[in-house]
Every structure is written in structure tokens, then in C-alpha cells.
Tab-separated table of N, CA and C in Angstrom:
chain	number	residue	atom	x	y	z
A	908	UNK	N	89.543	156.605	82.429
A	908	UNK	CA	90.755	156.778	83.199
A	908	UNK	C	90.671	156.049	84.540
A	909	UNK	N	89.686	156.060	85.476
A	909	UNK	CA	89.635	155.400	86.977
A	909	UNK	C	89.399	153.785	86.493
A	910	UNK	N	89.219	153.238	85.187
A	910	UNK	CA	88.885	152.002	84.760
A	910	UNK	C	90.507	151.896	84.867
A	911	UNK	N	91.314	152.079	84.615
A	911	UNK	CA	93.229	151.922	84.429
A	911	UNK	C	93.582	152.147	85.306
A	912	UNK	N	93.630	153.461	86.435
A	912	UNK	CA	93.787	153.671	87.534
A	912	UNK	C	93.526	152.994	89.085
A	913	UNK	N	92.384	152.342	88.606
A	913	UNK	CA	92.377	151.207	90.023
A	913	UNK	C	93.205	149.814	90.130
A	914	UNK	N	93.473	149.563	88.702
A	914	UNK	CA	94.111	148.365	88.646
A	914	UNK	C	95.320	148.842	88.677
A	915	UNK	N	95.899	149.535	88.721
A	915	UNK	CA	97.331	150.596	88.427
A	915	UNK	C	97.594	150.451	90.337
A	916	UNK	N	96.820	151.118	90.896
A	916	UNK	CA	96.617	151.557	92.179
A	916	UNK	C	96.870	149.662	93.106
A	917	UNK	N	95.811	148.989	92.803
A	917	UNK	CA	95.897	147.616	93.382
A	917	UNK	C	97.568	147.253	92.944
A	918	UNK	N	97.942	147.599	91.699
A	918	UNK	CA	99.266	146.522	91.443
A	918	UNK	C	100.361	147.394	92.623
A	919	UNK	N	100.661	148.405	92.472
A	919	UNK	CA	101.571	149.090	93.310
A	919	UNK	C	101.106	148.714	94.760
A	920	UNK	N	99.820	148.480	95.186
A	920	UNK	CA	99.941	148.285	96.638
A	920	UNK	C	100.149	146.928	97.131
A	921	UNK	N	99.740	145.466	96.083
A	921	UNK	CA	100.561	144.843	96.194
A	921	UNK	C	101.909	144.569	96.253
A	922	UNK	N	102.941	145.585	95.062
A	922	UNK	CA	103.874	144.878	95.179
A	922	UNK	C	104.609	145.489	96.389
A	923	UNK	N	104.074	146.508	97.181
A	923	UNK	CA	104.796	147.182	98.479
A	923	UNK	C	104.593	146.236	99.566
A	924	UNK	N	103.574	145.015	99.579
A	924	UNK	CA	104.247	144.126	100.280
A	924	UNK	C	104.790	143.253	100.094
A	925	UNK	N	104.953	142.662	99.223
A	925	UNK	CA	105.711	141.333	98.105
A	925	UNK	C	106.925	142.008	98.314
A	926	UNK	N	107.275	143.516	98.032
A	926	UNK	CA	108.563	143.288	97.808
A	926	UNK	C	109.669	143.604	98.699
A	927	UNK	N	109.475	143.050	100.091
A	927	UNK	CA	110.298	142.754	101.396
A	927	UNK	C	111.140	141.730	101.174
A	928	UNK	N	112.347	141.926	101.229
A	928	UNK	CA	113.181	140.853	100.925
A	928	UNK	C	113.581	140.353	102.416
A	929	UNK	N	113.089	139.292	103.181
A	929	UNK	CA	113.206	138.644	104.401
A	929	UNK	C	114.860	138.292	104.185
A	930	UNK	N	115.883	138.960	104.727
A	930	UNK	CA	117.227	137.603	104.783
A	930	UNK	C	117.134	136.002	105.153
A	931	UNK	N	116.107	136.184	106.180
A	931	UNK	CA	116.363	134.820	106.814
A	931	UNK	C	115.171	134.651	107.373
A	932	UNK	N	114.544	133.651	106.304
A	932	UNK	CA	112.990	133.271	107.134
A	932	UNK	C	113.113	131.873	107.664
A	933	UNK	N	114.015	131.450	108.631
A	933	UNK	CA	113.949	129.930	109.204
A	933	UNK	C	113.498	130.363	110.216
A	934	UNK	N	112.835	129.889	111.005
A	934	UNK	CA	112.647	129.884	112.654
A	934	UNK	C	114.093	130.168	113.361
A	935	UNK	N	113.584	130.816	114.322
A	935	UNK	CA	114.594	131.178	115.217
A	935	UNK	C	114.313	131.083	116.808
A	936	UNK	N	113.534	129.614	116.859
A	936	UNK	CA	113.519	128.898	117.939
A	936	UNK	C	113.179	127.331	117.874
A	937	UNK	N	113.315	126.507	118.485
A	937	UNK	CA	112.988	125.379	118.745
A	937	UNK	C	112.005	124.955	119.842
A	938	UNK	N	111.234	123.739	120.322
A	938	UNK	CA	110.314	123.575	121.459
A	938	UNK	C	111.697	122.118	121.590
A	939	UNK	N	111.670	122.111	123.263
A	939	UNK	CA	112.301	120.980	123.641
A	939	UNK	C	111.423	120.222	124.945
A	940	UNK	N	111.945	119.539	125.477
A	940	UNK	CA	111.268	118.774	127.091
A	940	UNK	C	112.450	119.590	127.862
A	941	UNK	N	111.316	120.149	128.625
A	941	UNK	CA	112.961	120.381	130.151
A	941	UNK	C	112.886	119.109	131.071
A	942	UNK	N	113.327	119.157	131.773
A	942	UNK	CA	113.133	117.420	133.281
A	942	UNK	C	113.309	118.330	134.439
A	943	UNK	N	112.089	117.955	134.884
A	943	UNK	CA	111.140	117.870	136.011
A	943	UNK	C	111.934	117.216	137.794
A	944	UNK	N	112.111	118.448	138.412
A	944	UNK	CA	113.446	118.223	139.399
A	944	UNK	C	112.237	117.326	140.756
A	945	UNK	N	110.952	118.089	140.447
A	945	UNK	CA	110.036	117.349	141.874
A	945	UNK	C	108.862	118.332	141.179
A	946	UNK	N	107.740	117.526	141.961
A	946	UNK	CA	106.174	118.297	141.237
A	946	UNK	C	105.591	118.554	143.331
A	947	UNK	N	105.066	119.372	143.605
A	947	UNK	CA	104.788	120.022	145.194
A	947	UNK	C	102.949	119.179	144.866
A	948	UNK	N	102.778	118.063	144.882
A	948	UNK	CA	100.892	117.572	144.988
A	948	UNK	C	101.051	117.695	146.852
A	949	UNK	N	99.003	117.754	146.360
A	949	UNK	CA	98.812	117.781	147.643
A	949	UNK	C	98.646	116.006	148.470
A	950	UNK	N	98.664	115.656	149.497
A	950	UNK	CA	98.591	114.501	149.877
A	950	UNK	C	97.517	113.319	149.418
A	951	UNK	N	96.443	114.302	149.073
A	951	UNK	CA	95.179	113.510	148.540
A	951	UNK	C	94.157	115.220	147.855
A	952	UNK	N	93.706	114.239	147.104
A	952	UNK	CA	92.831	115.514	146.053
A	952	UNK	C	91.381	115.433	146.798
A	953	UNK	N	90.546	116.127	146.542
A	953	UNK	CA	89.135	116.225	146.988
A	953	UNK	C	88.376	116.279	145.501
A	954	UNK	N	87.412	115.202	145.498
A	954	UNK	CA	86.497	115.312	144.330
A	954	UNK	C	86.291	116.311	143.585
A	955	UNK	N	85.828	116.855	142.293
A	955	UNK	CA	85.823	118.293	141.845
A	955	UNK	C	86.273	119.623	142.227
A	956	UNK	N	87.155	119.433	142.779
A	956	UNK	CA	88.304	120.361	142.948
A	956	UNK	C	89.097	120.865	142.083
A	957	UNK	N	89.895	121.822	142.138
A	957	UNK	CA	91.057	121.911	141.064
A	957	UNK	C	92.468	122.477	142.229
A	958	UNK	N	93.487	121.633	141.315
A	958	UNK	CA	94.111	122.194	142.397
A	958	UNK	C	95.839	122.836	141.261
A	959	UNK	N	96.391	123.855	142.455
A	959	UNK	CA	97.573	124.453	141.262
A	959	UNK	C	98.608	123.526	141.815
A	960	UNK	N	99.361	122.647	141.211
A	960	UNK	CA	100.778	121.770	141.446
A	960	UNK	C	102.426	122.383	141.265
A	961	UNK	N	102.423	122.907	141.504
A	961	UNK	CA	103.926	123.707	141.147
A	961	UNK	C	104.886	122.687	141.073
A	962	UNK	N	105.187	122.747	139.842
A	962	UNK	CA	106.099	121.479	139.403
A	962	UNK	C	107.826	122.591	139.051
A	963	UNK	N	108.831	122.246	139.793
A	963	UNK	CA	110.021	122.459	139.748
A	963	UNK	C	110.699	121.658	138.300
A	964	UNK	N	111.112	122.254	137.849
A	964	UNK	CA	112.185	121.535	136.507
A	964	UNK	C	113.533	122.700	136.418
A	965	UNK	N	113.926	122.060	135.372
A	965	UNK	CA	115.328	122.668	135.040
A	965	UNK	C	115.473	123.915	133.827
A	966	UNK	N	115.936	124.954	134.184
A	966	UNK	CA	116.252	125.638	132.917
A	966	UNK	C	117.748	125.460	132.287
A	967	UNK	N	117.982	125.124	131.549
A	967	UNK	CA	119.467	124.969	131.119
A	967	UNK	C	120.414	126.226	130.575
A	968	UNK	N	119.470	126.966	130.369
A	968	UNK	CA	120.193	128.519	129.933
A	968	UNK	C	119.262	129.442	129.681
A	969	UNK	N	119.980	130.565	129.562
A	969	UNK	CA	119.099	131.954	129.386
A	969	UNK	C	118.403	132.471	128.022
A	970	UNK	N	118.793	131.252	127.031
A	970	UNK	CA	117.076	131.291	125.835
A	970	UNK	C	116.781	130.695	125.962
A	971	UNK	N	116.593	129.570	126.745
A	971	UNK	CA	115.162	127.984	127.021
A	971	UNK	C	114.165	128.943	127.908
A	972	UNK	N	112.906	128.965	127.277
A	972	UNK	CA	111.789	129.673	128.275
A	972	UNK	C	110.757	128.492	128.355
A	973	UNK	N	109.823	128.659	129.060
A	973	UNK	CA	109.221	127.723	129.284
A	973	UNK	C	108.013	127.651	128.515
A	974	UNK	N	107.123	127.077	128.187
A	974	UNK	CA	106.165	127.140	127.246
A	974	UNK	C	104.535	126.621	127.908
A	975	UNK	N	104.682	125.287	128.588
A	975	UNK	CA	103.632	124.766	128.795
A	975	UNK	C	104.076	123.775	129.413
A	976	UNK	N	102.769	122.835	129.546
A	976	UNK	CA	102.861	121.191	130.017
A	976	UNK	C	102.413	120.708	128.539
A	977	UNK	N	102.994	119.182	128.629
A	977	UNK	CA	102.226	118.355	127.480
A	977	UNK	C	102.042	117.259	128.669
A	978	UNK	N	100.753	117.212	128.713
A	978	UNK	CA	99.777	116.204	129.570
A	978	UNK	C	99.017	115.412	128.827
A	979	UNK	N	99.885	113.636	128.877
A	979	UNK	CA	99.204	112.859	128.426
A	979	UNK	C	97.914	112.004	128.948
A	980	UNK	N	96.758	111.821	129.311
A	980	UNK	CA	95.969	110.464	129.688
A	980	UNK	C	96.442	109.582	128.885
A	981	UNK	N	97.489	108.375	130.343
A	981	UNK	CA	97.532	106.719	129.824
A	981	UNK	C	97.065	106.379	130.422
A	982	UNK	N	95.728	106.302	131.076
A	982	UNK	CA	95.158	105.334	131.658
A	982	UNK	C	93.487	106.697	132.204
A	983	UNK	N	92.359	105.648	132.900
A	983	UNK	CA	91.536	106.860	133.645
A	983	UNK	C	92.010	108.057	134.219
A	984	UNK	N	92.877	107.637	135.175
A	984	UNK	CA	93.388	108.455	135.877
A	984	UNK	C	95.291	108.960	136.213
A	985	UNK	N	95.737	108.028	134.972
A	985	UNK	CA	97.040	108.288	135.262
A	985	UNK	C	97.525	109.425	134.353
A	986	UNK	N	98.587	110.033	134.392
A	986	UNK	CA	99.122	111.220	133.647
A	986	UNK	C	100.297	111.324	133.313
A	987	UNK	N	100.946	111.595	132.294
A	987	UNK	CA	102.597	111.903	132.058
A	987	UNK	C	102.264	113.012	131.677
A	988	UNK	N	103.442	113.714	132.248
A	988	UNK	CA	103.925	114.974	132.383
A	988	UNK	C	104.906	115.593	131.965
A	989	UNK	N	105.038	116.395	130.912
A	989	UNK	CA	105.630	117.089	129.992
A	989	UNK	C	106.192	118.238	130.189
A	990	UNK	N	107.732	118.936	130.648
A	990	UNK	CA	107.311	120.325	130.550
A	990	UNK	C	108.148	120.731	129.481
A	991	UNK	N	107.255	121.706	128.348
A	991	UNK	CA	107.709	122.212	126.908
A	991	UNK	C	108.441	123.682	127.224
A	992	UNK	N	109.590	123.741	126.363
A	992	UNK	CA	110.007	124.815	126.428
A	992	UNK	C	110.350	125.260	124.964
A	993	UNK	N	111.258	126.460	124.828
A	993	UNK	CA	111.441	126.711	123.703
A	993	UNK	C	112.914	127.576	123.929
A	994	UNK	N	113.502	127.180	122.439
A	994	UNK	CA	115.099	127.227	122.659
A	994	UNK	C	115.461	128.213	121.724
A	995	UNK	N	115.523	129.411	121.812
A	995	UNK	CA	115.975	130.575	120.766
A	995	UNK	C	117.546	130.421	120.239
A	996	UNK	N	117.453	130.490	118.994
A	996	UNK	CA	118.136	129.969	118.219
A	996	UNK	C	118.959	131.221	117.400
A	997	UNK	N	118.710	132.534	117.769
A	997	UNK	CA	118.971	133.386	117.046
A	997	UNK	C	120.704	133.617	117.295
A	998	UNK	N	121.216	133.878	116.398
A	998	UNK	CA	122.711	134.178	116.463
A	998	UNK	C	123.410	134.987	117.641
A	999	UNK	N	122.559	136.241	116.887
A	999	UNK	CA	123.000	137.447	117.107
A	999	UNK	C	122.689	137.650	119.032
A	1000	UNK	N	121.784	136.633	119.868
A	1000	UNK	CA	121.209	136.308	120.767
A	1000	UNK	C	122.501	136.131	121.885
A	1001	UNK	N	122.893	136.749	122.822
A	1001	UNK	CA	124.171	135.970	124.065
A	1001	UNK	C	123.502	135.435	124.585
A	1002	UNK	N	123.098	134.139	125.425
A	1002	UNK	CA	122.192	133.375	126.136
A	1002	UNK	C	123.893	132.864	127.237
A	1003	UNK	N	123.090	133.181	128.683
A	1003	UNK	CA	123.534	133.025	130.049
A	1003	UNK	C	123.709	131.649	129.827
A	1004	UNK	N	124.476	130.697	130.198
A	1004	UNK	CA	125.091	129.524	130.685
A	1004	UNK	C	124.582	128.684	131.621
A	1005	UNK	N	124.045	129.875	132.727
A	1005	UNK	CA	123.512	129.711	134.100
A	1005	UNK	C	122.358	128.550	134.280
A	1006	UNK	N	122.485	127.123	134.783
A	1006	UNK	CA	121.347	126.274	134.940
A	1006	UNK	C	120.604	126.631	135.955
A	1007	UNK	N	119.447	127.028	136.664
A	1007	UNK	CA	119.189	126.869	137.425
A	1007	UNK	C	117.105	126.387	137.443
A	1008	UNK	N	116.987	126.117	138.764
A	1008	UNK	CA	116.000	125.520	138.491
A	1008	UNK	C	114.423	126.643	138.465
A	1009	UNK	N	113.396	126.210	138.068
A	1009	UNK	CA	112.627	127.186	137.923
A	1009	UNK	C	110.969	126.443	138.345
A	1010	UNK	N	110.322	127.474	138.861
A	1010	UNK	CA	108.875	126.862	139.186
A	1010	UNK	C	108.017	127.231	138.215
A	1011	UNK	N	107.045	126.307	137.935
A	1011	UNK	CA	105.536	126.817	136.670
A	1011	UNK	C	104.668	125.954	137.827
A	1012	UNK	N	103.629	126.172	137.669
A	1012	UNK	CA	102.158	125.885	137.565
A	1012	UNK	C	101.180	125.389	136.778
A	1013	UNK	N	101.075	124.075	137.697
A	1013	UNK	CA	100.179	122.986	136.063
A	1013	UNK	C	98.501	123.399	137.208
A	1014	UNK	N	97.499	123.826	136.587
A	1014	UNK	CA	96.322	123.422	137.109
A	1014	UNK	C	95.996	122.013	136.523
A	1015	UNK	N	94.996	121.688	137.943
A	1015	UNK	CA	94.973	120.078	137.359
A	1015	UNK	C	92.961	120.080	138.250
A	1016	UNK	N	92.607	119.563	137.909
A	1016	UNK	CA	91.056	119.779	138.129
A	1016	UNK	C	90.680	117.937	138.217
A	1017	UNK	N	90.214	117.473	139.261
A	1017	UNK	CA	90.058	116.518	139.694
A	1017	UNK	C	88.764	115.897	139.172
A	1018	UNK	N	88.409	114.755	138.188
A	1018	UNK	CA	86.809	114.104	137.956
A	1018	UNK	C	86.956	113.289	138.044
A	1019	UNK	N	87.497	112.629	138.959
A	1019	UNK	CA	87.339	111.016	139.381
A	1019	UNK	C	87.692	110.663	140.197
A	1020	UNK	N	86.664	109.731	140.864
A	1020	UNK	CA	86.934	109.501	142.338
A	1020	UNK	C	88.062	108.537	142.790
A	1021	UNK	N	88.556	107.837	141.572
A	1021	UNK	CA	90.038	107.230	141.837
A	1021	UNK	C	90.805	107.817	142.177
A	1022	UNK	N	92.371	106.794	142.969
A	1022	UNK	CA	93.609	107.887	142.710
A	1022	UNK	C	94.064	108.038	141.417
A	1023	UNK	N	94.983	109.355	141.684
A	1023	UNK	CA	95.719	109.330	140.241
A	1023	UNK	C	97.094	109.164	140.733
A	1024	UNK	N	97.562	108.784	139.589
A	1024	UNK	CA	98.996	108.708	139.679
A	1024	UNK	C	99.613	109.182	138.556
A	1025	UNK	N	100.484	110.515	138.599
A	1025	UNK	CA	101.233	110.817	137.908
A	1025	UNK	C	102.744	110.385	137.611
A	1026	UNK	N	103.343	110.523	136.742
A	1026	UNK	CA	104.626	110.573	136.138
A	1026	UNK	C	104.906	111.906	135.810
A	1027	UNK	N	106.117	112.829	136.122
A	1027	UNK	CA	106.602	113.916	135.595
A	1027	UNK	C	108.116	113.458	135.097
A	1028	UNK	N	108.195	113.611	133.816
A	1028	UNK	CA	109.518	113.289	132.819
A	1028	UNK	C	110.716	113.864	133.358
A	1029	UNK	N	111.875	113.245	134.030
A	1029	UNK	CA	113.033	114.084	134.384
A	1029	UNK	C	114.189	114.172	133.331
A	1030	UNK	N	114.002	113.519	132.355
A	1030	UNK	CA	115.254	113.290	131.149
A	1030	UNK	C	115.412	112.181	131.016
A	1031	UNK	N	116.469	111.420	130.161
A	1031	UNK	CA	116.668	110.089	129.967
A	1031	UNK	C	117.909	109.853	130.288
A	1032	UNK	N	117.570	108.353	130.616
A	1032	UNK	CA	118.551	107.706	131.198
A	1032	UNK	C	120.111	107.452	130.172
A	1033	UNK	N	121.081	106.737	130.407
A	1033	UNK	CA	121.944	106.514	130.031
A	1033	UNK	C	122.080	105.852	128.178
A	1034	UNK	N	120.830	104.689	128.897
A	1034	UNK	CA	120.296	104.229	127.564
A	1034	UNK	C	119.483	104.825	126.351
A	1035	UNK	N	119.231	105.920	127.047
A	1035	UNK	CA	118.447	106.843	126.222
A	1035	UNK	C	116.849	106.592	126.454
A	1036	UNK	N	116.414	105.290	127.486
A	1036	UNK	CA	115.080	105.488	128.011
A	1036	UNK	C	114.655	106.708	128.808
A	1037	UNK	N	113.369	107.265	128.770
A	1037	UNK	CA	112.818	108.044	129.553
A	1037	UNK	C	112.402	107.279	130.986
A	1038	UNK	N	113.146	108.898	131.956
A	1038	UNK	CA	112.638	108.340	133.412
A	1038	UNK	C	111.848	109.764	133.890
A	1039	UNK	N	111.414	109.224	135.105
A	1039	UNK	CA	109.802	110.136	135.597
A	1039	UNK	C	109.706	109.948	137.148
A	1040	UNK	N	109.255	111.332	137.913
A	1040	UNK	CA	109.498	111.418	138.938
A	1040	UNK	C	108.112	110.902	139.650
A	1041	UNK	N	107.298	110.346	140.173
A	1041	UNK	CA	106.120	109.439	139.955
A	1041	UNK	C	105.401	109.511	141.313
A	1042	UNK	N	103.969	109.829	141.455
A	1042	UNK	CA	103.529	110.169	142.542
A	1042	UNK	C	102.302	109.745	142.001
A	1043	UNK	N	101.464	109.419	143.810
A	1043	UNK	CA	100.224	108.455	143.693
A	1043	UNK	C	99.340	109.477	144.758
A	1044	UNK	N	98.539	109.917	144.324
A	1044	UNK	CA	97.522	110.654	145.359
A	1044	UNK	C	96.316	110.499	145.200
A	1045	UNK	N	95.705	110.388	146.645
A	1045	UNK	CA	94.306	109.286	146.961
A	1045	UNK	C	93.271	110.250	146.347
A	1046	UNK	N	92.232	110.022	146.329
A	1046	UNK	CA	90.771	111.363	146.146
A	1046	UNK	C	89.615	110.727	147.631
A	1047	UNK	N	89.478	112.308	147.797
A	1047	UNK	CA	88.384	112.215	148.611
A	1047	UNK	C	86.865	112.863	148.280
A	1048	UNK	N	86.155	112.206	149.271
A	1048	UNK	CA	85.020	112.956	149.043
A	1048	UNK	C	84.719	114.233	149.421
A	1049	UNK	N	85.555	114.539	150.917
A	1049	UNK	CA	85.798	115.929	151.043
A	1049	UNK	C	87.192	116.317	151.889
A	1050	UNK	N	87.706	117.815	152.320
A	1050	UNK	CA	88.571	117.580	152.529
A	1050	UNK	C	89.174	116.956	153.877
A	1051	UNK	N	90.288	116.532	154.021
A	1051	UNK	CA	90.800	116.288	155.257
A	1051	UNK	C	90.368	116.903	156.322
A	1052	UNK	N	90.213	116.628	157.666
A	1052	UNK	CA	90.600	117.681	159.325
A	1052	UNK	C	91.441	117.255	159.585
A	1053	UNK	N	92.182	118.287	160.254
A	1053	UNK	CA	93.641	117.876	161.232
A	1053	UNK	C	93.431	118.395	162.243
């Protein structure tokens, strides 16, 4: 009898999760680029340092949340700057209208004694090229006095 009974036992507890009928299994968000209104660097970096950049961009409404940076290396020391968001897609969802702008925090950790020069993505142009808000900051060996 427990030789019939366990396999009896396994089939019923499988099919109690199999048999959820999902209405609607599509995603119910998207990832987009927001554009980047100004990034706050400091005037010059100090060697092995890290420093926090509060980069200003745009929210376009009340389901775009923000997600991350996508930080490319094109060069030793140069950077494009990404900021990812994500766009809820759900119906049943009212999402605010309201644009306004919003601050995140990229840490950025300094290993090279070059400058860097960043690019932060603000949207595209007319033509549909990408444009970028673009900043050059020196490195030191230590920090400034004033």
C-alpha cells in the first residue's frame, strides 16, 4: 500500500502547483534610458578615492522608477553614462503625468592617475543621434588646500 501511496501523494502535490492558471504572464514592465539634466563632479578627483556624483535626470511619470547606471569604459579613463529605469506597464496601474526631475547616486572610485572624462546621455537629438552632458576632471595625488 505505501508502494501506491507515495506516488499517489507526489502526483497530487505536483499538480497543486501546475495547476495555477496565470491570466497574464507577459511582463508588466519595461527598462528604458532616462536623460541626464547635469551630473554635481567634484573639480578634480584624488587618486584612490571614491567619490558619490549625484547625477540629476528626468522622471517622466509616476511608473518610470529608476533602476541603475549603465556605465560604459570607451577609453582608459573615459565613461558614458547611462541612467536605467523601468516603466510599469500594468493596466490596472494610474501613473501621475507629473515630469519632474530626480537625484540618484553613481559611486565612482578613482584608479588612474589620468583625467577622466565623462559623458552622461541626455536623450536624442532631432535626428535621432544621442547627445551627452560631458565633463573633464583632473586627478590628483592628493587633495586640494584652499
Amino acid at each position: 500500500m505505501k508502494k501506491v501511496l507515495m506516488p499517489l501523494l507526489l502526483f497530487v502535490a505536483c499538480s497543486w502547483f501546475s495547476s495555477c492558471d496565470l491570466d497574464d504572464d507577459s511582463p508588466n514592465f519595461y527598462f528604458t534610458t532616462l536623460n541626464v539634466v547635469e551630473a554635481d563632479v567634484p573639480e578634480a578627483f584624488v587618486f584612490g578615492k571614491t567619490y558619490d556624483i549625484d547625477v540629476t535626470y528626468v522622471r517622466p511619470n509616476g511608473c518610470t522608477f529608476f533602476e541603475g547606471f549603465d556605465v560604459t569604459k570607451t577609453a582608459e579613463t573615459d565613461r558614458d553614462i547611462v541612467v536605467i529605469g523601468s516603466v510599469l506597464t500594468d493596466e490596472n496601474r494610474a501613473c501621475t503625468e507629473a515630469v519632474e526631475e530626480v537625484v540618484a547616486t553613481l559611486k565612482f572610485s578613482v584608479i588612474y592617475t589620468e583625467e577622466y572624462h565623462f559623458r552622461f546621455y541626455t536623450g536624442d537629438d532631432e535626428n535621432g543621434n544621442a547627445t551627452f552632458v560631458e565633463y573633464t576632471i583632473p586627478v590628483t595625488e592628493e587633495e586640494p588646500t584652499n
